[in-house]
Amino acid sequence: MKSRYITAIDIGSSKTAAIVGENTATGIRIIAYSEVPSEGVVRGEVIKSQKVANAVSAVLQDVREQLQSVPEADSYRIRKVYANISGQNIRCVPGTVHRERQDPDSSITKEEINSMLDEMYQMKAEPSEQVLYVAPQCYNVDEHMGETDPEDMDGQEIDGEYKVFIGKASAVNHCKSAFDRINLDVKDLILTPIASGAALLTEDEKELGSVLVDIGAGTTGVLIYQADILRYAAVIPFGGDSVTEDISQTCSISRKNAEQLKIQKGTCISEFAKDTVLTIKESGVTVKGIPSKQLSSAIEARVCEILATVRHIIEISGFKNKLRSRAVLTGGSTNLPLIQLLAKNILGMDVRIGFPDSNVITGNSVETVFRPQASTAVGLILEGFRLEELSDDNDGYDIYEAPDTPKEVPGELFPDTEGTAAGAPGNGQPSRIGQTPKKKSRNPWESFRSLFDTTEEDNEA
């Protein structure tokens, strides 16, 4: 029996959120959600685990209180959670596995396919790197090329082609440490872009080819789907906080005032900004005037840089000419006026703003999750239920406890995951792939090139 409820933690640069989902007869319902400002997270990576642990404790406490008013869920005990992992050093590279089959007359089994996937997770990496996720691309069985489902096929040889997502082992360890400090068990660490994609991309978008752009506070995640297959993913090392910092420096104001101006008065296209002066007051006294066009110019410059980098990622992915759907933008920065128009002009494709809706969760879910900022959290719940459906057993899952069978609950909750990727058959050993990041150069793309390793074959795909 699979879990009726799942809890997930979204750790971001600007906020930490806890979310609880219920598997109902009509779909996934979000029954509790809470968020607090993050501390100890820089560009999506945990650097102060105790501060992160404190934030997780705070949101879980609020979520537990919310559950007390939900019929039947008041006796649900949070014992394990799903969590996201991000960071500016996550990158995508190709990988292959070749097998000579001992019995070519027998059909290929699911166990063989899973064994090949497992081998990719066990690939050797640099000591500082770890395999986070492996996405199967296709299989070649003898002369049959590009098969997406080789199960039950007959053949002497089978080759699997994969996209391997790797990151810093320290990022996994620091994330793990935060949960260890409050005795919480982690069911799985799921890449942030993959979680957001689960909540936002439609089946048609995945089939026709689309790109998800998740503009977070510290980083921007990019995810490319085509033919229902995850083809590419990358993380850009700047996001909404970079916009705020640019406003602060350009207008010579504090980050607090810069953030308020961005949210309340900012726009992504300076040409459409009003020809007015915005006043900044302290204790009721005007201390500075900022021209609206100056504010919008600072926002436009950084957002253009982010979107231009997204365009570059699409180009080097090898799938630029295979994306027949659209770009889906999400994250807090998508609330900036005119960002959809700017993105359409820079990316050269249709653009929509994505947020969780009644197509992925039930309409009676808590209202606070129907917005772009909650996309990752909702996606973690959806991925969690999907992974449990794929699991062969219920060992270690959160179990619904009837009121007449209470159990003593630990003060806090969470175990360790040694880099187990979402959907991985087993733990991934540090895998060897990639190069040492290159030093900065004056070329605006050079500082990101090491994040987007690719090959000629990929670009010709």
Short mmCIF file of C-alpha atoms in Angstrom, two decimals:
data_model
loop_
_atom_site.label_atom_id
_atom_site.label_comp_id
_atom_site.label_asym_id
_atom_site.label_seq_id
_atom_site.Cartn_x
_atom_site.Cartn_y
_atom_site.Cartn_z
CA MET A 1 0.00 0.00 0.00
CA LYS A 2 1.48 3.30 -1.07
CA SER A 3 1.43 6.48 0.96
CA ARG A 4 -1.68 8.56 1.12
CA TYR A 5 0.33 11.65 2.07
CA ILE A 6 3.73 12.99 1.01
CA THR A 7 5.77 15.86 2.41
CA ALA A 8 8.41 17.79 0.47
CA ILE A 9 10.86 20.58 1.24
CA ASP A 10 11.81 23.21 -1.34
CA ILE A 11 15.13 24.83 -0.43
CA GLY A 12 15.76 27.97 -2.47
CA SER A 13 18.01 30.99 -2.29
CA SER A 14 15.18 33.31 -1.21
CA LYS A 15 12.74 30.99 0.54
CA THR A 16 12.39 27.60 2.18
CA ALA A 17 9.01 25.93 1.79
CA ALA A 18 7.27 22.84 3.17
CA ILE A 19 4.35 21.24 1.35
CA VAL A 20 2.07 18.27 2.01
CA GLY A 21 0.12 16.49 -0.73
CA GLU A 22 -2.69 13.96 -0.48
CA ASN A 23 -3.39 11.28 -3.08
CA THR A 24 -7.18 11.38 -3.53
CA ALA A 25 -9.62 9.67 -5.88
CA THR A 26 -9.81 12.85 -7.98
CA GLY A 27 -6.09 13.65 -8.06
CA ILE A 28 -3.29 15.14 -5.98
CA ARG A 29 -4.52 17.67 -3.45
CA ILE A 30 -2.20 20.06 -1.64
CA ILE A 31 -3.42 20.26 1.95
CA ALA A 32 -0.68 22.35 3.58
CA TYR A 33 1.97 24.83 2.48
CA SER A 34 4.29 27.18 4.33
CA GLU A 35 7.36 29.22 3.46
CA VAL A 36 9.89 31.41 5.27
CA PRO A 37 12.85 33.49 4.03
CA SER A 38 15.95 31.38 3.44
CA GLU A 39 19.25 31.79 5.21
CA GLY A 40 22.44 29.91 4.47
CA VAL A 41 21.65 29.26 0.79
CA VAL A 42 23.68 30.96 -1.95
CA ARG A 43 22.88 30.46 -5.64
CA GLY A 44 20.76 27.45 -4.79
CA GLU A 45 23.46 25.70 -2.75
CA VAL A 46 23.38 25.07 1.01
CA ILE A 47 26.44 26.66 2.62
CA LYS A 48 25.20 27.02 6.23
CA SER A 49 23.41 23.81 7.10
CA GLN A 50 22.32 24.85 10.59
CA LYS A 51 20.51 27.94 9.29
CA VAL A 52 18.81 25.81 6.66
CA ALA A 53 17.84 23.29 9.34
CA ASN A 54 16.29 26.09 11.38
CA ALA A 55 14.24 27.25 8.39
CA VAL A 56 13.05 23.71 7.65
CA SER A 57 12.01 23.27 11.29
CA ALA A 58 10.02 26.51 11.14
CA VAL A 59 8.04 25.62 8.01
CA LEU A 60 7.39 22.08 9.21
CA GLN A 61 6.02 23.40 12.48
CA ASP A 62 3.61 25.63 10.57
CA VAL A 63 2.61 22.77 8.26
CA ARG A 64 1.90 20.50 11.23
CA GLU A 65 -0.39 23.17 12.67
CA GLN A 66 -2.23 23.45 9.34
CA LEU A 67 -2.74 19.68 9.24
CA GLN A 68 -4.58 19.79 12.56
CA SER A 69 -7.52 21.43 10.78
CA VAL A 70 -7.58 18.94 7.88
CA PRO A 71 -9.98 16.02 8.48
CA GLU A 72 -8.10 12.71 8.90
CA ALA A 73 -4.74 14.33 8.17
CA ASP A 74 -4.45 15.50 11.78
CA SER A 75 -3.03 12.06 12.66
CA TYR A 76 -0.54 12.03 9.77
CA ARG A 77 3.04 11.84 11.01
CA ILE A 78 5.77 13.38 8.89
CA ARG A 79 8.64 10.92 9.03
CA LYS A 80 10.35 11.27 5.63
CA VAL A 81 10.34 13.92 2.94
CA TYR A 82 11.39 14.59 -0.62
CA ALA A 83 13.69 17.56 -1.18
CA ASN A 84 15.17 19.45 -4.10
CA ILE A 85 18.80 20.05 -4.94
CA SER A 86 20.19 22.81 -7.11
CA GLY A 87 23.36 24.85 -7.45
CA GLN A 88 25.25 26.73 -10.11
CA ASN A 89 27.60 23.84 -10.93
CA ILE A 90 25.02 21.31 -12.10
CA ARG A 91 25.61 20.33 -15.72
CA CYS A 92 24.56 17.83 -18.35
CA VAL A 93 26.83 15.48 -20.34
CA PRO A 94 26.24 12.41 -22.56
CA GLY A 95 26.94 8.82 -21.51
CA THR A 96 26.63 5.35 -23.06
CA VAL A 97 26.44 1.74 -21.88
CA HIS A 98 27.16 -1.25 -24.17
CA ARG A 99 26.08 -4.82 -23.45
CA GLU A 100 26.83 -8.05 -25.32
CA ARG A 101 23.89 -10.31 -24.46
CA GLN A 102 24.71 -13.90 -23.48
CA ASP A 103 21.41 -15.20 -24.83
CA PRO A 104 20.55 -13.19 -27.98
CA ASP A 105 17.46 -15.31 -28.65
CA SER A 106 15.85 -14.23 -25.39
CA SER A 107 13.87 -11.02 -25.02
CA ILE A 108 15.35 -7.99 -23.33
CA THR A 109 13.95 -7.67 -19.82
CA LYS A 110 13.18 -4.69 -17.64
CA GLU A 111 15.89 -5.95 -15.27
CA GLU A 112 18.50 -5.64 -18.05
CA ILE A 113 17.39 -2.10 -18.82
CA ASN A 114 17.48 -1.12 -15.16
CA SER A 115 20.92 -2.71 -14.80
CA MET A 116 22.25 -0.52 -17.61
CA LEU A 117 20.77 2.56 -15.95
CA ASP A 118 22.33 1.49 -12.67
CA GLU A 119 25.71 1.26 -14.40
CA MET A 120 25.43 4.90 -15.44
CA TYR A 121 24.85 5.89 -11.82
CA GLN A 122 27.96 3.96 -10.82
CA MET A 123 30.25 5.73 -13.28
CA LYS A 124 33.43 7.12 -11.78
CA ALA A 125 33.69 10.87 -11.43
CA GLU A 126 36.11 13.41 -10.15
CA PRO A 127 36.30 13.22 -6.33
CA SER A 128 34.42 16.51 -6.05
CA GLU A 129 31.55 15.44 -8.34
CA GLN A 130 28.52 13.23 -8.04
CA VAL A 131 25.91 11.82 -10.42
CA LEU A 132 22.59 13.43 -9.54
CA TYR A 133 20.29 12.10 -12.23
CA VAL A 134 20.41 9.99 -15.39
CA ALA A 135 17.88 10.42 -18.21
CA PRO A 136 17.67 7.59 -20.79
CA GLN A 137 17.59 8.96 -24.35
CA CYS A 138 17.31 5.88 -26.58
CA TYR A 139 18.55 2.32 -27.10
CA ASN A 140 20.15 0.66 -30.13
CA VAL A 141 19.41 -3.06 -30.42
CA ASP A 142 21.51 -4.62 -33.20
CA GLU A 143 20.47 -2.76 -36.36
CA HIS A 144 17.40 -1.19 -34.73
CA MET A 145 18.44 2.33 -33.81
CA GLY A 146 16.81 4.93 -31.59
CA GLU A 147 14.40 2.68 -29.72
CA THR A 148 12.83 4.31 -26.67
CA ASP A 149 11.42 1.08 -25.20
CA PRO A 150 13.63 -1.97 -25.89
CA GLU A 151 11.83 -4.26 -23.45
CA ASP A 152 10.78 -7.58 -25.06
CA MET A 153 12.96 -6.96 -28.14
CA ASP A 154 15.36 -9.72 -29.25
CA GLY A 155 18.98 -8.96 -30.03
CA GLN A 156 22.64 -9.77 -29.52
CA GLU A 157 23.84 -6.28 -28.60
CA ILE A 158 22.21 -3.36 -26.86
CA ASP A 159 23.55 0.15 -26.41
CA GLY A 160 21.95 2.69 -24.12
CA GLU A 161 22.39 6.42 -24.64
CA TYR A 162 21.89 8.72 -21.68
CA LYS A 163 22.14 12.29 -20.48
CA VAL A 164 23.93 12.42 -17.14
CA PHE A 165 23.39 15.31 -14.74
CA ILE A 166 26.25 15.82 -12.32
CA GLY A 167 27.03 18.31 -9.59
CA LYS A 168 29.26 18.94 -6.62
CA ALA A 169 29.36 16.16 -4.05
CA SER A 170 29.68 18.84 -1.39
CA ALA A 171 26.30 20.27 -2.42
CA VAL A 172 24.69 16.89 -1.69
CA ASN A 173 26.57 16.53 1.60
CA HIS A 174 25.66 20.02 2.81
CA CYS A 175 22.01 19.45 1.96
CA LYS A 176 22.09 16.11 3.75
CA SER A 177 23.73 17.69 6.78
CA ALA A 178 20.91 20.21 7.17
CA PHE A 179 18.33 17.44 7.45
CA ASP A 180 20.55 15.27 9.65
CA ARG A 181 20.68 18.09 12.18
CA ILE A 182 16.93 17.81 12.75
CA ASN A 183 16.69 14.03 12.40
CA LEU A 184 14.77 14.07 9.15
CA ASP A 185 14.93 11.29 6.57
CA VAL A 186 15.21 12.21 2.88
CA LYS A 187 13.42 9.82 0.53
CA ASP A 188 15.04 11.34 -2.55
CA LEU A 189 16.86 14.44 -3.72
CA ILE A 190 15.23 15.73 -6.91
CA LEU A 191 16.79 18.26 -9.25
CA THR A 192 14.96 21.58 -9.00
CA PRO A 193 14.32 21.99 -12.77
CA ILE A 194 12.93 18.45 -12.98
CA ALA A 195 10.52 19.16 -10.13
CA SER A 196 9.35 22.41 -11.72
CA GLY A 197 8.90 20.66 -15.05
CA ALA A 198 6.72 18.00 -13.44
CA ALA A 199 4.37 20.71 -12.18
CA LEU A 200 4.23 22.86 -15.30
CA LEU A 201 4.90 21.15 -18.62
CA THR A 202 1.92 19.59 -20.39
CA GLU A 203 2.11 16.27 -22.23
CA ASP A 204 1.85 18.10 -25.56
CA GLU A 205 4.70 20.44 -24.61
CA LYS A 206 6.92 17.50 -23.68
CA GLU A 207 6.11 15.68 -26.89
CA LEU A 208 6.42 18.60 -29.31
CA GLY A 209 9.53 20.03 -27.67
CA SER A 210 9.64 22.81 -25.11
CA VAL A 211 12.00 24.59 -22.75
CA LEU A 212 11.27 25.37 -19.11
CA VAL A 213 12.96 28.45 -17.65
CA ASP A 214 12.75 28.61 -13.85
CA ILE A 215 14.04 32.02 -12.76
CA GLY A 216 14.76 31.60 -9.07
CA ALA A 217 16.37 34.07 -6.72
CA GLY A 218 19.94 32.78 -6.92
CA THR A 219 19.93 30.65 -10.08
CA THR A 220 17.93 30.05 -13.25
CA GLY A 221 17.16 26.46 -14.17
CA VAL A 222 16.72 25.43 -17.81
CA LEU A 223 15.05 22.16 -18.83
CA ILE A 224 14.51 20.90 -22.38
CA TYR A 225 11.98 18.20 -23.31
CA GLN A 226 11.46 16.72 -26.77
CA ALA A 227 9.60 13.59 -27.89
CA ASP A 228 8.53 13.01 -24.27
CA ILE A 229 12.17 12.69 -23.21
CA LEU A 230 14.22 14.92 -20.93
CA ARG A 231 16.97 16.00 -23.32
CA TYR A 232 18.98 18.64 -21.52
CA ALA A 233 19.20 20.67 -18.35
CA ALA A 234 21.48 23.40 -17.05
CA VAL A 235 21.68 25.92 -14.24
CA ILE A 236 22.62 29.57 -14.85
CA PRO A 237 24.40 31.13 -11.84
CA PHE A 238 22.18 34.18 -11.53
CA GLY A 239 18.50 35.00 -11.13
CA GLY A 240 16.19 37.46 -9.42
CA ASP A 241 18.70 38.42 -6.74
CA SER A 242 21.09 39.52 -9.49
CA VAL A 243 18.40 41.89 -10.77
CA THR A 244 18.00 43.33 -7.28
CA GLU A 245 21.76 43.77 -6.89
CA ASP A 246 21.97 45.58 -10.24
CA ILE A 247 19.21 47.98 -9.18
CA SER A 248 21.00 48.59 -5.88
CA GLN A 249 24.27 49.45 -7.61
CA THR A 250 22.82 51.40 -10.53
CA CYS A 251 20.52 53.52 -8.39
CA SER A 252 22.81 53.69 -5.31
CA ILE A 253 20.15 52.40 -2.93
CA SER A 254 19.99 49.58 -0.38
CA ARG A 255 19.11 46.05 -1.44
CA LYS A 256 15.93 46.26 0.61
CA ASN A 257 14.75 49.35 -1.26
CA ALA A 258 15.92 47.87 -4.56
CA GLU A 259 13.84 44.74 -3.97
CA GLN A 260 10.76 46.80 -3.11
CA LEU A 261 11.14 48.97 -6.20
CA LYS A 262 11.62 45.91 -8.40
CA ILE A 263 8.45 44.28 -7.11
CA GLN A 264 6.25 47.36 -6.95
CA LYS A 265 7.40 49.58 -9.83
CA GLY A 266 9.72 47.57 -12.09
CA THR A 267 9.19 46.53 -15.69
CA CYS A 268 11.31 44.48 -18.08
CA ILE A 269 11.19 46.87 -21.04
CA SER A 270 12.44 50.38 -20.27
CA GLU A 271 10.87 51.77 -23.43
CA PHE A 272 7.46 51.33 -21.83
CA ALA A 273 8.43 52.74 -18.44
CA LYS A 274 6.65 55.91 -17.37
CA ASP A 275 8.62 59.13 -17.44
CA THR A 276 8.28 59.67 -13.70
CA VAL A 277 10.50 59.84 -10.64
CA LEU A 278 10.06 57.26 -7.89
CA THR A 279 10.70 58.47 -4.37
CA ILE A 280 12.39 56.50 -1.62
CA LYS A 281 11.39 57.47 1.89
CA GLU A 282 12.89 56.71 5.26
CA SER A 283 10.89 57.57 8.39
CA GLY A 284 8.43 59.39 6.15
CA VAL A 285 11.09 61.66 4.65
CA THR A 286 12.05 61.49 0.96
CA VAL A 287 15.75 60.69 0.74
CA LYS A 288 16.18 59.89 -2.94
CA GLY A 289 14.44 60.08 -6.30
CA ILE A 290 14.86 57.32 -8.90
CA PRO A 291 13.74 57.85 -12.53
CA SER A 292 11.42 55.02 -13.58
CA LYS A 293 13.37 54.54 -16.79
CA GLN A 294 16.63 54.14 -14.85
CA LEU A 295 15.01 51.44 -12.71
CA SER A 296 13.59 49.61 -15.72
CA SER A 297 16.86 49.87 -17.65
CA ALA A 298 18.68 48.08 -14.83
CA ILE A 299 16.02 45.35 -14.77
CA GLU A 300 15.95 45.00 -18.54
CA ALA A 301 19.72 44.63 -18.85
CA ARG A 302 19.96 41.72 -16.40
CA VAL A 303 16.81 39.94 -17.56
CA CYS A 304 18.08 40.21 -21.15
CA GLU A 305 21.35 38.61 -20.04
CA ILE A 306 19.51 35.74 -18.36
CA LEU A 307 17.30 35.13 -21.40
CA ALA A 308 20.23 35.42 -23.82
CA THR A 309 22.04 32.75 -21.81
CA VAL A 310 18.93 30.56 -22.01
CA ARG A 311 18.97 31.02 -25.78
CA HIS A 312 22.63 29.98 -25.85
CA ILE A 313 21.84 26.85 -23.83
CA ILE A 314 19.11 25.92 -26.30
CA GLU A 315 21.57 26.34 -29.16
CA ILE A 316 24.30 24.16 -27.67
CA SER A 317 21.81 21.50 -26.55
CA GLY A 318 21.41 20.39 -30.17
CA PHE A 319 17.62 20.71 -30.00
CA LYS A 320 17.10 24.29 -31.13
CA ASN A 321 15.34 23.26 -34.35
CA LYS A 322 13.35 20.48 -32.68
CA LEU A 323 11.38 22.58 -30.18
CA ARG A 324 7.98 22.91 -31.83
CA SER A 325 6.03 24.00 -28.76
CA ARG A 326 7.01 26.93 -26.57
CA ALA A 327 9.04 28.24 -23.66
CA VAL A 328 7.46 28.11 -20.21
CA LEU A 329 8.68 30.70 -17.70
CA THR A 330 8.23 30.28 -13.96
CA GLY A 331 9.69 31.50 -10.68
CA GLY A 332 9.15 34.69 -8.73
CA SER A 333 10.77 36.92 -11.35
CA THR A 334 8.07 36.04 -13.87
CA ASN A 335 5.84 38.49 -11.99
CA LEU A 336 7.86 41.32 -13.58
CA PRO A 337 5.68 43.14 -16.12
CA LEU A 338 6.45 42.50 -19.81
CA ILE A 339 8.86 39.61 -19.14
CA GLN A 340 6.75 37.37 -21.38
CA LEU A 341 7.09 39.79 -24.32
CA LEU A 342 10.82 40.24 -23.74
CA ALA A 343 11.36 36.47 -23.57
CA LYS A 344 9.44 35.92 -26.80
CA ASN A 345 11.64 38.45 -28.61
CA ILE A 346 14.93 37.03 -27.29
CA LEU A 347 14.13 33.31 -27.47
CA GLY A 348 12.32 33.54 -30.78
CA MET A 349 9.46 31.28 -29.71
CA ASP A 350 6.06 31.45 -28.07
CA VAL A 351 6.19 31.97 -24.31
CA ARG A 352 3.74 31.39 -21.50
CA ILE A 353 3.99 31.99 -17.76
CA GLY A 354 3.73 28.71 -15.87
CA PHE A 355 2.22 28.07 -12.45
CA PRO A 356 0.55 25.03 -10.87
CA ASP A 357 -3.12 24.77 -11.85
CA SER A 358 -6.06 22.40 -11.63
CA ASN A 359 -4.61 20.28 -14.44
CA VAL A 360 -1.93 18.91 -12.08
CA ILE A 361 -3.47 19.37 -8.62
CA THR A 362 -7.09 19.49 -7.49
CA GLY A 363 -8.87 22.83 -7.42
CA ASN A 364 -9.54 22.54 -3.68
CA SER A 365 -5.82 22.66 -2.86
CA VAL A 366 -4.60 25.48 -0.61
CA GLU A 367 -4.66 28.78 -2.52
CA THR A 368 -1.03 29.70 -1.89
CA VAL A 369 0.30 27.07 -4.31
CA PHE A 370 -1.40 28.47 -7.42
CA ARG A 371 1.47 30.82 -8.29
CA PRO A 372 4.87 30.56 -10.00
CA GLN A 373 6.82 30.69 -6.73
CA ALA A 374 5.29 27.35 -5.64
CA SER A 375 6.09 25.45 -8.86
CA THR A 376 9.08 23.55 -7.48
CA ALA A 377 7.31 22.59 -4.25
CA VAL A 378 4.26 21.25 -6.11
CA GLY A 379 6.54 19.42 -8.54
CA LEU A 380 8.33 17.71 -5.66
CA ILE A 381 4.99 16.33 -4.46
CA LEU A 382 4.07 15.11 -7.94
CA GLU A 383 7.48 13.49 -8.44
CA GLY A 384 7.26 11.94 -4.99
CA PHE A 385 3.98 10.22 -5.75
CA ARG A 386 5.30 9.13 -9.16
CA LEU A 387 8.38 7.55 -7.58
CA GLU A 388 6.29 5.73 -5.02
CA GLU A 389 4.16 4.28 -7.80
CA LEU A 390 7.33 2.93 -9.40
CA SER A 391 8.65 1.49 -6.15
CA ASP A 392 8.36 -2.25 -5.56
CA ASP A 393 7.66 -1.92 -1.87
CA ASN A 394 6.53 0.52 0.76
CA ASP A 395 9.58 0.21 2.99
CA GLY A 396 10.28 3.49 4.70
CA TYR A 397 7.37 5.43 3.23
CA ASP A 398 5.37 7.84 5.33
CA ILE A 399 2.37 5.90 6.59
CA TYR A 400 -1.03 7.26 7.49
CA GLU A 401 -1.78 6.34 11.07
CA ALA A 402 -5.35 5.94 12.22
CA PRO A 403 -6.22 7.93 15.37
CA ASP A 404 -6.55 4.73 17.41
CA THR A 405 -3.00 3.60 16.60
CA PRO A 406 -0.85 6.58 17.50
CA LYS A 407 2.91 6.32 17.53
CA GLU A 408 5.41 8.49 19.26
CA VAL A 409 6.77 11.03 16.81
CA PRO A 410 10.36 12.25 16.82
CA GLY A 411 10.72 15.96 17.42
CA GLU A 412 11.96 16.54 13.87
CA LEU A 413 12.26 14.38 10.77
CA PHE A 414 14.70 13.33 7.95
CA PRO A 415 17.44 10.60 6.97
CA ASP A 416 20.41 10.81 4.72
CA THR A 417 20.63 10.24 1.03
CA GLU A 418 24.06 9.67 -0.39
CA GLY A 419 23.26 11.36 -3.66
CA THR A 420 20.35 9.10 -4.60
CA ALA A 421 18.82 10.74 -7.65
CA ALA A 422 15.13 10.94 -8.35
CA GLY A 423 14.08 7.71 -9.90
CA ALA A 424 17.51 6.14 -9.56
CA PRO A 425 17.61 2.40 -8.98
CA GLY A 426 20.29 2.95 -6.37
CA ASN A 427 22.76 5.40 -4.95
CA GLY A 428 25.04 7.02 -7.48
CA GLN A 429 28.72 6.88 -6.70
CA PRO A 430 30.67 10.00 -7.54
CA SER A 431 30.75 9.91 -11.30
CA ARG A 432 33.50 11.08 -13.57
CA ILE A 433 32.30 13.43 -16.23
CA GLY A 434 33.02 17.01 -17.13
CA GLN A 435 35.92 19.37 -16.97
CA THR A 436 37.37 21.76 -14.46
CA PRO A 437 35.39 25.02 -14.78
CA LYS A 438 37.17 27.55 -16.93
CA LYS A 439 38.27 30.92 -15.67
CA LYS A 440 36.32 34.03 -16.56
CA SER A 441 36.95 35.64 -19.90
CA ARG A 442 35.65 38.74 -21.57
CA ASN A 443 33.42 36.63 -23.77
CA PRO A 444 30.00 36.86 -22.02
CA TRP A 445 29.37 33.15 -22.63
CA GLU A 446 32.79 31.91 -21.51
CA SER A 447 31.98 31.97 -17.80
CA PHE A 448 29.10 29.55 -18.39
CA ARG A 449 30.67 27.27 -21.00
CA SER A 450 31.98 24.75 -18.48
CA LEU A 451 28.42 24.28 -17.25
CA PHE A 452 27.19 23.17 -20.65
CA ASP A 453 29.57 20.43 -21.84
CA THR A 454 28.47 19.01 -25.17
CA THR A 455 29.82 17.19 -28.18
CA GLU A 456 29.60 17.54 -31.92
CA GLU A 457 27.32 14.52 -32.03
CA ASP A 458 24.92 16.25 -29.64
CA ASN A 459 24.75 19.36 -31.75
CA GLU A 460 23.99 17.31 -34.82
CA ALA A 461 21.28 15.33 -33.07
#
